[in-house]
Short mmCIF file of C-alpha atoms in Angstrom, two decimals:
data_model
loop_
_atom_site.label_atom_id
_atom_site.label_comp_id
_atom_site.label_asym_id
_atom_site.label_seq_id
_atom_site.Cartn_x
_atom_site.Cartn_y
_atom_site.Cartn_z
CA UNK A 1 -30.81 -18.63 -17.23
CA UNK A 2 -28.37 -20.21 -19.69
CA UNK A 3 -29.97 -18.26 -22.55
CA UNK A 4 -29.64 -15.00 -20.60
CA UNK A 5 -25.93 -15.63 -20.01
CA UNK A 6 -25.29 -16.36 -23.68
CA UNK A 7 -27.30 -13.30 -24.72
CA UNK A 8 -25.33 -11.09 -22.32
CA UNK A 9 -22.04 -12.46 -23.68
CA UNK A 10 -23.09 -11.68 -27.25
CA UNK A 11 -24.18 -8.15 -26.35
CA UNK A 12 -20.93 -7.43 -24.53
CA UNK A 13 -18.89 -8.82 -27.42
CA UNK A 14 -20.66 -6.53 -29.86
CA UNK A 15 -19.89 -3.51 -27.68
CA UNK A 16 -16.14 -3.79 -28.37
CA UNK A 17 -15.25 -1.63 -31.35
CA UNK A 18 -12.31 -2.86 -33.47
CA UNK A 19 -10.84 0.65 -33.66
CA UNK A 20 -10.74 0.98 -29.86
CA UNK A 21 -9.00 -2.39 -29.58
CA UNK A 22 -6.37 -1.31 -32.13
CA UNK A 23 -5.68 1.95 -30.25
CA UNK A 24 -5.25 0.06 -26.98
CA UNK A 25 -2.79 -2.36 -28.59
CA UNK A 26 -0.77 0.49 -30.04
CA UNK A 27 -0.67 2.35 -26.75
CA UNK A 28 0.49 -0.79 -24.91
CA UNK A 29 3.28 -1.29 -27.46
CA UNK A 30 4.32 2.35 -27.03
CA UNK A 31 4.24 2.00 -23.25
CA UNK A 32 6.48 -1.08 -23.39
CA UNK A 33 8.95 0.65 -25.71
CA UNK A 34 9.15 3.66 -23.39
CA UNK A 35 9.50 1.53 -20.26
CA UNK A 36 12.15 -0.71 -21.82
CA UNK A 37 14.57 2.20 -22.16
CA UNK A 38 14.46 2.84 -18.40
CA UNK A 39 15.30 -0.73 -17.34
CA UNK A 40 18.95 -1.28 -16.38
CA UNK A 41 21.22 -4.10 -15.24
CA UNK A 42 22.82 -3.75 -11.82
CA UNK A 43 26.19 -5.53 -11.70
CA UNK A 44 28.06 -6.19 -8.45
CA UNK A 45 31.20 -7.98 -7.40
CA UNK A 46 30.32 -11.60 -6.79
CA UNK A 47 30.19 -13.42 -3.49
CA UNK A 48 32.63 -16.20 -2.74
CA UNK A 49 33.95 -17.74 -5.96
CA UNK A 50 31.40 -15.99 -8.18
CA UNK A 51 32.96 -13.40 -10.47
CA UNK A 52 29.93 -11.10 -10.52
CA UNK A 53 26.24 -11.01 -9.80
CA UNK A 54 23.50 -9.20 -11.60
CA UNK A 55 20.05 -7.85 -10.94
CA UNK A 56 17.75 -5.33 -12.50
CA UNK A 57 16.66 -1.82 -11.71
CA UNK A 58 15.08 1.14 -13.38
CA UNK A 59 15.74 4.84 -13.84
CA UNK A 60 13.58 6.92 -11.50
CA UNK A 61 15.19 10.32 -12.08
CA UNK A 62 18.32 11.83 -13.55
CA UNK A 63 21.26 9.99 -11.95
CA UNK A 64 19.00 7.83 -9.72
CA UNK A 65 18.36 4.10 -10.14
CA UNK A 66 15.90 2.02 -8.08
CA UNK A 67 16.68 -1.62 -7.37
CA UNK A 68 16.27 -4.19 -4.61
CA UNK A 69 18.58 -3.74 -1.64
CA UNK A 70 19.59 -7.40 -1.70
CA UNK A 71 20.93 -6.89 -5.25
CA UNK A 72 23.56 -4.38 -4.17
CA UNK A 73 24.33 -6.13 -0.89
CA UNK A 74 26.72 -4.55 1.53
CA UNK A 75 30.01 -2.85 0.67
CA UNK A 76 30.50 -4.46 -2.75
CA UNK A 77 31.50 -2.50 -5.85
CA UNK A 78 28.47 -1.87 -8.07
CA UNK A 79 28.00 -0.46 -11.55
CA UNK A 80 25.04 -0.02 -13.92
CA UNK A 81 24.73 -1.23 -17.50
CA UNK A 82 22.21 0.56 -19.69
CA UNK A 83 20.30 -1.19 -22.45
CA UNK A 84 22.70 0.03 -25.13
CA UNK A 85 25.74 -1.26 -23.22
CA UNK A 86 26.86 2.03 -21.65
CA UNK A 87 28.37 1.59 -18.18
CA UNK A 88 27.65 3.98 -15.29
CA UNK A 89 29.53 4.03 -12.01
CA UNK A 90 27.51 4.07 -8.80
CA UNK A 91 28.62 6.95 -6.58
CA UNK A 92 26.57 6.00 -3.52
CA UNK A 93 23.48 4.37 -2.14
CA UNK A 94 21.30 7.47 -2.07
CA UNK A 95 18.56 5.92 0.10
CA UNK A 96 17.46 2.48 1.25
CA UNK A 97 14.80 0.62 3.18
CA UNK A 98 15.61 -2.86 4.49
CA UNK A 99 11.97 -3.67 5.25
CA UNK A 100 10.90 -2.88 1.66
CA UNK A 101 14.14 -4.34 0.18
CA UNK A 102 14.57 -1.10 -1.77
CA UNK A 103 17.70 0.83 -2.69
CA UNK A 104 18.07 4.06 -4.65
CA UNK A 105 21.51 4.34 -6.25
CA UNK A 106 23.12 7.62 -7.34
CA UNK A 107 25.15 7.26 -10.54
CA UNK A 108 27.66 9.49 -12.31
#
């Protein structure tokens, strides 16, 4: 039984082609680079003595940002910071779902 397990492990290891592994690594790196550009920082007026609070979100469509509803809270000024430092004003909460803790923000 032990020999069969070791044999199976060796056979499976030999089935992995180095070229395929390299292509997978490159595609993961490309995926991360593409995804990174859609991640944003959601900045809101702080609660109590806090000056501001932050959370994250991501671009889902032109002028639409998805984030958690608890990040934007209720009736606090919110703006978006893109990865390169550009600031976008939030026009409105386009849609929300309290149960899912999801908010879609419309930006200028």
